[in-house]
mmCIF file of C-alpha atoms in Angstrom:
data_model
loop_
_atom_site.group_PDB
_atom_site.id
_atom_site.type_symbol
_atom_site.label_atom_id
_atom_site.label_comp_id
_atom_site.label_asym_id
_atom_site.label_seq_id
_atom_site.Cartn_x
_atom_site.Cartn_y
_atom_site.Cartn_z
ATOM 1 C CA MET C 1 37.383 54.008 207.835
ATOM 2 C CA GLY C 2 36.502 56.918 205.627
ATOM 3 C CA ASP C 3 33.804 54.954 203.839
ATOM 4 C CA GLU C 4 31.985 54.351 207.106
ATOM 5 C CA LEU C 5 32.124 58.066 207.872
ATOM 6 C CA ALA C 6 30.692 58.884 204.471
ATOM 7 C CA LEU C 7 27.998 56.199 204.632
ATOM 8 C CA ILE C 8 26.564 57.442 207.932
ATOM 9 C CA ALA C 9 26.807 61.069 206.806
ATOM 10 C CA LEU C 10 25.004 60.456 203.527
ATOM 11 C CA LEU C 11 22.351 58.283 205.139
ATOM 12 C CA PHE C 12 21.477 60.974 207.646
ATOM 13 C CA ARG C 13 21.703 63.771 205.087
ATOM 14 C CA LEU C 14 19.103 61.984 202.942
ATOM 15 C CA LYS C 15 17.056 60.410 205.772
ATOM 16 C CA ASP C 16 14.491 63.217 205.862
ATOM 17 C CA SER C 17 13.667 62.516 202.212
ATOM 18 C CA GLY C 18 12.447 59.027 203.167
ATOM 19 C CA PRO C 19 13.321 55.396 202.284
ATOM 20 C CA GLY C 20 13.194 56.170 198.532
ATOM 21 C CA ALA C 21 16.063 58.645 198.777
ATOM 22 C CA VAL C 22 18.201 56.202 200.756
ATOM 23 C CA SER C 23 17.370 53.434 198.297
ATOM 24 C CA LEU C 24 18.410 55.671 195.384
ATOM 25 C CA LEU C 25 21.720 56.466 197.035
ATOM 26 C CA LEU C 26 22.646 52.793 197.573
ATOM 27 C CA ALA C 27 21.242 51.818 194.185
ATOM 28 C CA THR C 28 23.362 54.457 192.484
ATOM 29 C CA PHE C 29 26.510 53.028 194.024
ATOM 30 C CA ALA C 30 25.545 49.525 192.979
ATOM 31 C CA ALA C 31 24.481 50.501 189.435
ATOM 32 C CA SER C 32 27.912 51.862 188.617
ATOM 33 C CA ARG C 33 29.609 48.595 189.623
ATOM 34 C CA ILE C 34 27.150 46.528 187.636
ATOM 35 C CA ALA C 35 27.388 48.517 184.421
ATOM 36 C CA LEU C 36 31.161 49.014 184.392
ATOM 37 C CA ALA C 37 32.292 45.576 185.701
ATOM 38 C CA PRO C 38 33.444 44.229 182.284
ATOM 39 C CA ILE C 39 35.596 47.322 181.752
ATOM 40 C CA THR C 40 36.922 47.811 185.268
ATOM 41 C CA GLY C 41 37.785 44.122 185.674
ATOM 42 C CA LEU C 42 39.701 44.169 182.428
ATOM 43 C CA ILE C 43 41.552 47.324 183.525
ATOM 44 C CA ALA C 44 42.605 45.504 186.725
ATOM 45 C CA ASP C 45 43.983 42.677 184.621
ATOM 46 C CA ARG C 46 45.679 44.871 182.027
ATOM 47 C CA PHE C 47 47.508 47.599 183.968
ATOM 48 C CA PRO C 48 50.211 47.594 186.671
ATOM 49 C CA THR C 49 48.722 47.577 190.186
ATOM 50 C CA ARG C 50 50.736 50.474 191.608
ATOM 51 C CA LEU C 51 49.966 53.054 188.886
ATOM 52 C CA LEU C 52 46.343 51.980 188.633
ATOM 53 C CA ILE C 53 45.542 52.363 192.335
ATOM 54 C CA ILE C 54 47.429 55.655 192.729
ATOM 55 C CA THR C 55 45.650 57.258 189.767
ATOM 56 C CA THR C 56 42.198 56.032 190.801
ATOM 57 C CA SER C 57 42.656 57.045 194.428
ATOM 58 C CA ILE C 58 43.521 60.622 193.466
ATOM 59 C CA LEU C 59 40.352 60.799 191.382
ATOM 60 C CA GLN C 60 38.362 59.459 194.340
ATOM 61 C CA PHE C 61 39.833 62.179 196.578
ATOM 62 C CA PHE C 62 38.526 64.989 194.391
ATOM 63 C CA THR C 63 35.184 63.269 193.865
ATOM 64 C CA ALA C 64 34.610 62.817 197.611
ATOM 65 C CA LEU C 65 35.442 66.466 198.206
ATOM 66 C CA ALA C 66 32.850 67.445 195.668
ATOM 67 C CA ILE C 67 30.232 65.180 197.329
ATOM 68 C CA ALA C 68 30.866 66.903 200.651
ATOM 69 C CA HIS C 69 29.757 70.260 199.231
ATOM 70 C CA SER C 70 26.945 69.060 196.952
ATOM 71 C CA GLU C 71 23.236 68.440 197.224
ATOM 72 C CA PRO C 72 20.864 66.100 195.385
ATOM 73 C CA PRO C 73 20.666 65.340 192.508
ATOM 74 C CA LEU C 74 24.390 66.116 191.971
ATOM 75 C CA ILE C 75 25.291 63.884 194.937
ATOM 76 C CA TYR C 76 23.964 60.867 193.074
ATOM 77 C CA LEU C 77 26.068 61.588 189.994
ATOM 78 C CA LEU C 78 29.195 61.996 192.071
ATOM 79 C CA VAL C 79 28.466 58.790 194.011
ATOM 80 C CA LEU C 80 28.193 57.060 190.647
ATOM 81 C CA LEU C 81 31.720 58.244 189.742
ATOM 82 C CA LEU C 82 33.104 57.317 193.165
ATOM 83 C CA ALA C 83 31.669 53.807 192.777
ATOM 84 C CA ALA C 84 33.206 53.467 189.349
ATOM 85 C CA CYS C 85 36.616 54.142 190.826
ATOM 86 C CA SER C 86 35.949 51.634 193.590
ATOM 87 C CA SER C 87 35.098 48.968 191.037
ATOM 88 C CA VAL C 88 38.612 49.377 189.637
ATOM 89 C CA VAL C 89 40.515 49.503 192.929
ATOM 90 C CA GLY C 90 38.648 46.527 194.480
ATOM 91 C CA PRO C 91 39.546 43.904 191.848
ATOM 92 C CA ALA C 92 43.071 45.343 191.568
ATOM 93 C CA TRP C 93 43.765 44.858 195.293
ATOM 94 C CA GLN C 94 42.113 41.427 195.415
ATOM 95 C CA SER C 95 44.031 40.177 192.415
ATOM 96 C CA PHE C 96 47.269 41.549 193.805
ATOM 97 C CA ILE C 97 46.788 39.652 197.095
ATOM 98 C CA ALA C 98 46.107 36.403 195.268
ATOM 99 C CA HIS C 99 49.200 37.060 193.147
ATOM 100 C CA VAL C 100 51.681 37.409 196.045
ATOM 101 C CA VAL C 101 50.232 34.958 198.643
ATOM 102 C CA ALA C 102 50.610 31.147 198.508
ATOM 103 C CA PRO C 103 47.284 29.351 197.921
ATOM 104 C CA ASP C 104 47.346 27.431 201.197
ATOM 105 C CA GLU C 105 47.796 30.687 203.144
ATOM 106 C CA LEU C 106 44.974 32.624 201.470
ATOM 107 C CA SER C 107 42.316 32.006 204.121
ATOM 108 C CA ARG C 108 44.467 33.181 206.978
ATOM 109 C CA THR C 109 45.807 36.079 204.888
ATOM 110 C CA TYR C 110 42.319 37.284 204.046
ATOM 111 C CA ALA C 111 41.391 36.919 207.728
ATOM 112 C CA PHE C 112 44.375 39.086 208.686
ATOM 113 C CA ILE C 113 43.419 41.724 206.122
ATOM 114 C CA GLN C 114 39.826 41.567 207.287
ATOM 115 C CA SER C 115 40.949 42.385 210.792
ATOM 116 C CA PHE C 116 42.243 45.751 209.562
ATOM 117 C CA ARG C 117 39.054 46.354 207.593
ATOM 118 C CA SER C 118 37.048 45.563 210.674
ATOM 119 C CA PHE C 119 39.095 47.997 212.710
ATOM 120 C CA ALA C 120 38.244 50.597 210.094
ATOM 121 C CA ILE C 121 34.538 49.773 210.443
ATOM 122 C CA VAL C 122 34.742 50.106 214.207
ATOM 123 C CA GLY C 123 36.582 53.412 214.071
ATOM 124 C CA GLY C 124 34.641 54.786 211.130
ATOM 125 C CA ALA C 125 31.213 53.888 212.502
ATOM 126 C CA GLY C 126 31.897 55.159 215.988
ATOM 127 C CA VAL C 127 33.607 58.335 214.901
ATOM 128 C CA GLY C 128 31.141 58.830 212.062
ATOM 129 C CA GLY C 129 28.120 58.751 214.306
ATOM 130 C CA PHE C 130 29.792 61.239 216.666
ATOM 131 C CA ILE C 131 30.858 63.644 213.913
ATOM 132 C CA VAL C 132 27.443 63.569 212.225
ATOM 133 C CA ASP C 133 25.794 64.347 215.562
ATOM 134 C CA ARG C 134 28.200 67.130 216.546
ATOM 135 C CA LEU C 135 29.660 68.593 213.342
ATOM 136 C CA GLY C 136 27.299 67.502 210.532
ATOM 137 C CA PRO C 137 27.568 65.374 207.383
ATOM 138 C CA THR C 138 29.805 67.737 205.408
ATOM 139 C CA THR C 139 32.702 67.398 207.848
ATOM 140 C CA ALA C 140 32.386 63.612 207.875
ATOM 141 C CA ILE C 141 32.471 63.330 204.089
ATOM 142 C CA THR C 142 35.464 65.716 203.900
ATOM 143 C CA ILE C 143 37.388 63.460 206.278
ATOM 144 C CA ASN C 144 36.474 60.545 204.042
ATOM 145 C CA SER C 145 38.100 62.256 201.064
ATOM 146 C CA LEU C 146 41.454 62.399 202.901
ATOM 147 C CA THR C 147 41.486 58.599 203.282
ATOM 148 C CA PHE C 148 41.917 58.215 199.526
ATOM 149 C CA VAL C 149 45.176 60.157 199.743
ATOM 150 C CA VAL C 150 46.386 57.616 202.322
ATOM 151 C CA VAL C 151 45.490 54.772 199.933
ATOM 152 C CA ALA C 152 47.476 56.428 197.128
ATOM 153 C CA PHE C 153 50.574 56.651 199.365
ATOM 154 C CA LEU C 154 50.207 53.011 200.377
ATOM 155 C CA ALA C 155 49.972 51.948 196.733
ATOM 156 C CA ALA C 156 53.113 53.929 195.947
ATOM 157 C CA SER C 157 54.992 51.905 198.579
ATOM 158 C CA LEU C 158 54.271 48.534 196.935
ATOM 159 C CA ARG C 159 57.441 46.638 196.033
ATOM 160 C CA ARG C 160 55.711 43.922 194.033
ATOM 161 C CA GLN C 161 52.790 44.181 191.659
ATOM 162 C CA ARG C 162 50.874 42.424 188.930
ATOM 163 C CA ALA C 163 52.561 43.608 185.768
ATOM 164 C CA MET C 164 50.667 44.824 182.698
ATOM 165 C CA SER C 165 49.437 41.851 180.651
ATOM 166 C CA ASP C 166 50.937 41.309 177.203
ATOM 167 C CA ASP C 167 47.837 39.491 175.997
ATOM 168 C CA ARG C 168 46.338 41.984 173.525
ATOM 169 C CA ARG C 169 43.289 39.772 173.142
ATOM 170 C CA GLY C 170 42.341 40.886 176.607
ATOM 171 C CA PHE C 171 40.614 44.013 175.325
ATOM 172 C CA LEU C 172 38.199 41.731 173.438
ATOM 173 C CA GLU C 173 37.450 39.611 176.461
ATOM 174 C CA PHE C 174 35.265 41.949 178.464
ATOM 175 C CA GLY C 175 32.855 39.141 179.358
ATOM 176 C CA ARG C 176 35.375 36.535 180.404
ATOM 177 C CA GLY C 177 34.747 37.037 184.099
ATOM 178 C CA PHE C 178 31.003 36.548 183.690
ATOM 179 C CA ILE C 179 31.487 33.497 181.479
ATOM 180 C CA SER C 180 33.685 31.874 184.165
ATOM 181 C CA LEU C 181 31.112 32.568 186.853
ATOM 182 C CA ILE C 182 28.343 30.983 184.810
ATOM 183 C CA THR C 183 30.140 27.940 183.461
ATOM 184 C CA ARG C 184 31.982 26.746 186.572
ATOM 185 C CA PRO C 185 29.620 25.159 189.150
ATOM 186 C CA VAL C 186 31.499 26.224 192.264
ATOM 187 C CA LEU C 187 31.736 29.849 191.076
ATOM 188 C CA ARG C 188 28.086 29.822 189.972
ATOM 189 C CA TRP C 189 26.722 28.661 193.333
ATOM 190 C CA SER C 190 29.170 30.951 195.203
ATOM 191 C CA LEU C 191 27.683 33.792 193.225
ATOM 192 C CA VAL C 192 24.142 32.766 194.140
ATOM 193 C CA LEU C 193 25.127 32.660 197.816
ATOM 194 C CA LEU C 194 26.893 36.007 197.836
ATOM 195 C CA ALA C 195 24.143 37.693 195.782
ATOM 196 C CA SER C 196 21.456 36.499 198.175
ATOM 197 C CA PHE C 197 23.361 37.889 201.123
ATOM 198 C CA ASN C 198 24.015 41.165 199.380
ATOM 199 C CA MET C 199 20.280 41.426 198.737
ATOM 200 C CA SER C 200 19.611 40.891 202.430
ATOM 201 C CA ALA C 201 22.313 43.440 203.277
ATOM 202 C CA GLY C 202 20.624 45.904 200.923
ATOM 203 C CA VAL C 203 17.367 45.532 202.802
ATOM 204 C CA VAL C 204 19.103 46.048 206.130
ATOM 205 C CA GLU C 205 21.029 49.091 204.881
ATOM 206 C CA VAL C 206 17.913 50.810 203.563
ATOM 207 C CA LEU C 207 15.572 50.012 206.464
ATOM 208 C CA GLY C 208 18.098 49.646 209.287
ATOM 209 C CA VAL C 209 18.266 53.369 209.989
ATOM 210 C CA PHE C 210 14.429 53.500 210.207
ATOM 211 C CA VAL C 211 14.325 50.459 212.496
ATOM 212 C CA VAL C 212 16.747 52.186 214.905
ATOM 213 C CA THR C 213 15.332 55.705 214.827
ATOM 214 C CA GLU C 214 11.587 55.038 214.480
ATOM 215 C CA ARG C 215 10.903 51.597 215.999
ATOM 216 C CA LEU C 216 13.635 51.542 218.665
ATOM 217 C CA GLY C 217 13.753 55.288 219.313
ATOM 218 C CA GLY C 218 17.504 55.537 218.676
ATOM 219 C CA THR C 219 19.713 58.367 217.412
ATOM 220 C CA ALA C 220 22.537 58.719 214.887
ATOM 221 C CA ALA C 221 24.975 57.833 217.671
ATOM 222 C CA ASP C 222 22.973 54.660 218.422
ATOM 223 C CA TYR C 223 23.095 53.694 214.769
ATOM 224 C CA GLY C 224 26.815 54.261 214.755
ATOM 225 C CA LEU C 225 27.115 52.090 217.841
ATOM 226 C CA ILE C 226 25.284 49.244 216.089
ATOM 227 C CA LEU C 227 27.613 49.500 213.080
ATOM 228 C CA ALA C 228 30.552 49.627 215.478
ATOM 229 C CA ALA C 229 29.357 46.333 217.056
ATOM 230 C CA LEU C 230 29.407 44.802 213.589
ATOM 231 C CA GLY C 231 32.971 45.988 213.111
ATOM 232 C CA ILE C 232 34.139 44.805 216.529
ATOM 233 C CA SER C 233 32.785 41.287 215.918
ATOM 234 C CA MET C 234 34.389 41.210 212.467
ATOM 235 C CA LEU C 235 37.665 42.363 213.979
ATOM 236 C CA LEU C 236 37.644 39.701 216.694
ATOM 237 C CA ALA C 237 36.527 36.947 214.300
ATOM 238 C CA SER C 238 39.146 37.828 211.690
ATOM 239 C CA LEU C 239 41.929 38.008 214.310
ATOM 240 C CA VAL C 240 41.009 34.504 215.506
ATOM 241 C CA LEU C 241 40.746 33.104 211.971
ATOM 242 C CA SER C 242 44.095 34.623 210.983
ATOM 243 C CA ARG C 243 45.805 32.715 213.795
ATOM 244 C CA VAL C 244 43.914 29.426 213.841
ATOM 245 C CA ARG C 245 44.011 26.889 211.038
ATOM 246 C CA ILE C 246 40.456 25.616 210.546
ATOM 247 C CA ARG C 247 40.293 21.856 209.930
ATOM 248 C CA LEU C 248 36.815 22.034 208.470
ATOM 249 C CA ALA C 249 36.686 22.314 204.675
ATOM 250 C CA GLU C 250 36.440 25.886 203.411
ATOM 251 C CA SER C 251 33.162 25.162 201.650
ATOM 252 C CA SER C 252 31.641 23.815 204.904
ATOM 253 C CA SER C 253 32.996 26.788 206.824
ATOM 254 C CA LEU C 254 31.445 29.074 204.222
ATOM 255 C CA MET C 255 27.973 27.597 204.731
ATOM 256 C CA ALA C 256 28.275 27.766 208.506
ATOM 257 C CA SER C 257 29.295 31.430 208.242
ATOM 258 C CA ALA C 258 26.308 32.185 206.010
ATOM 259 C CA LEU C 259 23.888 30.636 208.479
ATOM 260 C CA THR C 260 25.482 32.606 211.349
ATOM 261 C CA SER C 261 24.990 35.826 209.446
ATOM 262 C CA SER C 262 21.342 34.958 208.774
ATOM 263 C CA VAL C 263 20.769 34.349 212.496
ATOM 264 C CA GLY C 264 22.269 37.767 213.230
ATOM 265 C CA MET C 265 20.027 39.543 210.705
ATOM 266 C CA LEU C 266 16.976 37.692 212.036
ATOM 267 C CA ALA C 267 17.768 38.776 215.603
ATOM 268 C CA TYR C 268 18.249 42.354 214.351
ATOM 269 C CA GLY C 269 14.816 42.352 212.760
ATOM 270 C CA LEU C 270 13.255 41.009 215.979
ATOM 271 C CA SER C 271 15.184 43.367 218.299
ATOM 272 C CA PRO C 272 13.026 45.034 220.961
ATOM 273 C CA SER C 273 15.733 47.563 221.935
ATOM 274 C CA VAL C 274 18.997 49.130 220.784
ATOM 275 C CA PRO C 275 21.193 46.912 223.036
ATOM 276 C CA VAL C 276 19.649 43.766 221.487
ATOM 277 C CA ALA C 277 20.195 45.217 218.010
ATOM 278 C CA VAL C 278 23.832 45.797 218.916
ATOM 279 C CA LEU C 279 24.206 42.140 219.974
ATOM 280 C CA ALA C 280 22.439 40.977 216.784
ATOM 281 C CA PHE C 281 24.853 42.906 214.594
ATOM 282 C CA PHE C 282 27.734 41.430 216.573
ATOM 283 C CA VAL C 283 26.550 37.926 215.599
ATOM 284 C CA ASN C 284 25.999 39.060 212.029
ATOM 285 C CA GLY C 285 29.576 40.337 211.870
ATOM 286 C CA ILE C 286 30.980 36.930 212.788
ATOM 287 C CA GLY C 287 29.116 35.347 209.892
ATOM 288 C CA LEU C 288 30.030 38.051 207.395
ATOM 289 C CA THR C 289 33.685 37.658 208.273
ATOM 290 C CA GLY C 290 33.518 33.961 207.485
ATOM 291 C CA LEU C 291 31.784 34.640 204.173
ATOM 292 C CA HIS C 292 34.752 36.745 203.084
ATOM 293 C CA VAL C 293 37.525 34.691 204.644
ATOM 294 C CA PHE C 294 36.328 31.320 203.285
ATOM 295 C CA GLY C 295 34.581 32.482 200.099
ATOM 296 C CA THR C 296 37.388 34.431 198.487
ATOM 297 C CA PRO C 297 39.964 31.598 198.495
ATOM 298 C CA ILE C 298 37.379 29.317 196.854
ATOM 299 C CA LEU C 299 36.936 31.887 194.097
ATOM 300 C CA VAL C 300 40.706 32.286 193.677
ATOM 301 C CA ARG C 301 41.219 28.518 193.563
ATOM 302 C CA HIS C 302 38.758 28.146 190.699
ATOM 303 C CA THR C 303 40.082 30.973 188.508
ATOM 304 C CA ALA C 304 43.219 31.536 186.442
ATOM 305 C CA GLU C 305 45.677 34.353 187.150
ATOM 306 C CA VAL C 306 45.112 36.150 183.828
ATOM 307 C CA GLU C 307 41.341 36.453 184.374
ATOM 308 C CA ARG C 308 41.204 37.073 188.093
ATOM 309 C CA GLY C 309 40.536 40.809 187.948
ATOM 310 C CA ARG C 310 37.602 40.253 185.622
ATOM 311 C CA VAL C 311 36.186 37.466 187.765
ATOM 312 C CA PHE C 312 36.410 39.596 190.905
ATOM 313 C CA ALA C 313 34.771 42.496 189.080
ATOM 314 C CA ALA C 314 32.047 40.290 187.609
ATOM 315 C CA SER C 315 31.340 38.738 190.998
ATOM 316 C CA SER C 316 31.076 42.193 192.548
ATOM 317 C CA SER C 317 28.807 43.301 189.713
ATOM 318 C CA VAL C 318 26.328 40.460 190.145
ATOM 319 C CA THR C 319 26.250 40.675 193.942
ATOM 320 C CA MET C 320 25.806 44.421 193.665
ATOM 321 C CA GLY C 321 22.992 43.699 191.218
ATOM 322 C CA GLY C 322 21.303 41.708 193.929
ATOM 323 C CA MET C 323 21.788 44.614 196.304
ATOM 324 C CA LEU C 324 20.392 47.030 193.716
ATOM 325 C CA ILE C 325 17.230 44.993 193.367
ATOM 326 C CA ALA C 326 16.921 44.661 197.127
ATOM 327 C CA THR C 327 17.364 48.396 197.786
ATOM 328 C CA GLY C 328 14.655 49.253 195.309
ATOM 329 C CA VAL C 329 12.284 46.610 196.690
ATOM 330 C CA ALA C 330 13.090 47.585 200.282
ATOM 331 C CA GLY C 331 12.456 51.253 199.623
ATOM 332 C CA ALA C 332 9.039 50.408 198.168
ATOM 333 C CA ILE C 333 8.029 47.723 200.651
ATOM 334 C CA GLY C 334 9.323 49.791 203.586
ATOM 335 C CA THR C 335 6.605 52.338 202.913
ATOM 336 C CA ILE C 336 3.921 49.618 203.110
ATOM 337 C CA PHE C 337 5.110 47.179 205.813
ATOM 338 C CA PRO C 338 6.938 47.781 209.073
ATOM 339 C CA PRO C 339 10.733 47.880 208.465
ATOM 340 C CA GLN C 340 11.407 45.228 211.089
ATOM 341 C CA ASP C 341 9.096 42.744 209.367
ATOM 342 C CA VAL C 342 10.871 43.249 206.060
ATOM 343 C CA VAL C 343 14.245 42.716 207.688
ATOM 344 C CA VAL C 344 13.010 39.449 209.248
ATOM 345 C CA ALA C 345 11.751 38.193 205.893
ATOM 346 C CA ALA C 346 15.106 39.013 204.257
ATOM 347 C CA ALA C 347 16.957 37.129 206.999
ATOM 348 C CA LEU C 348 14.821 33.982 206.526
ATOM 349 C CA ILE C 349 15.317 34.047 202.745
ATOM 350 C CA SER C 350 19.095 34.384 203.148
ATOM 351 C CA ALA C 351 19.120 31.379 205.483
ATOM 352 C CA LEU C 352 17.337 29.279 202.844
ATOM 353 C CA PHE C 353 19.871 30.245 200.191
ATOM 354 C CA ALA C 354 22.701 29.564 202.651
ATOM 355 C CA VAL C 355 21.621 25.944 202.956
ATOM 356 C CA ILE C 356 20.939 25.344 199.258
ATOM 357 C CA SER C 357 23.951 27.191 197.817
ATOM 358 C CA GLY C 358 26.315 26.058 200.581
ATOM 359 C CA THR C 359 25.452 22.409 199.939
ATOM 360 C CA MET C 360 26.021 22.740 196.176
ATOM 361 C CA ILE C 361 29.361 24.576 196.672
ATOM 362 C CA ARG C 362 30.571 21.912 199.098
ATOM 363 C CA ASN C 363 29.608 19.047 196.724
ATOM 364 C CA HIS C 364 31.134 20.572 193.591
ATOM 365 C CA ASP C 365 34.257 21.776 195.350
ATOM 366 C CA ALA C 366 34.916 18.333 196.833
ATOM 367 C CA SER C 367 34.345 16.562 193.496
ATOM 368 C CA THR C 368 36.694 18.958 191.672
ATOM 369 C CA VAL C 369 39.467 18.332 194.201
ATOM 370 C CA ARG C 370 39.009 14.567 194.000
ATOM 371 C CA GLY C 371 38.948 14.601 190.214
ATOM 372 C CA THR C 372 41.959 16.785 189.494
ATOM 373 C CA GLY C 373 43.973 17.082 192.667
ATOM 374 C CA THR C 374 43.548 20.833 192.439
ATOM 375 C CA ALA C 375 40.650 23.157 191.846
ATOM 376 C CA THR C 376 42.596 25.866 190.101
ATOM 377 C CA ALA C 377 41.086 26.718 186.739
ATOM 378 C CA SER C 378 43.264 26.691 183.671
#
């Protein structure tokens, strides 16, 4: 929830500086994850989950407090540090979940977890837009800092955890996650799919605020409402998926989810009014939920326990790389072409990649299962 508060606050603090400033903010966050992925993924594989998350969350608390009372260019440096911490915590949590949950329950488990994340998006976006309008960005970012304290307490309550690895060769295997993503067909095409959608998301994040405020005549509260619609749809979709066992193969469900997200982004780019934009983001949220719910178990199934943190970090790094490229391009193109036209183009490109990558994932995943009886990597 705190992240949504901070995102809206930072976007509107930097909005007056133009698309370039917003692009730099999002690119800074992405650059940290890209550059540090080999190290942060290895840290997630090498150190106990509980201690790692507590320590990192405390550092995030103080960093977010500093961001609340800083101005550019210091903000960008602090966002870089905050993102570095996130690139440790993310793989640590993801690997922990895969460690304690049975493989055949992963999809529904991730859907259940996504429902809480979606609730945070709903609350954070709605409250964030209100706070930025009434109290200003500094208050919103300060509230965000307190959420890291909550995460630290939650980590301290864990009864089970991934223990520290005894494999000392691990410190020499910084690139293992990237190697796995490149050499295994299912992981490779999953990466292409996720990277293409992160690139589209980067375009929407940079230009979305300008679409709402300049083309549609909306306010910060309207923008928060649109993000809240995204969260509500993700919440509802994840609640349904956590309770219903989908008979369709996960790879087929993944492709269907990707296409749904593309339709939502396309409708957003073509929106004539704020209410239509809200509906478009609602559709987009359904697709994004499926991408996470069905994509993550496929990744887990094709990786080994000892490398999972590095694979998660490498995947995040490459997809963030796509977002970094997209934010830079969007910031530049957004000064030349109308923001809505750029969003429409990004949506159409994502739909094309959804079909191509989704088909390849489905074919390779099915052949792996038929050939071995299991798709878990050794």
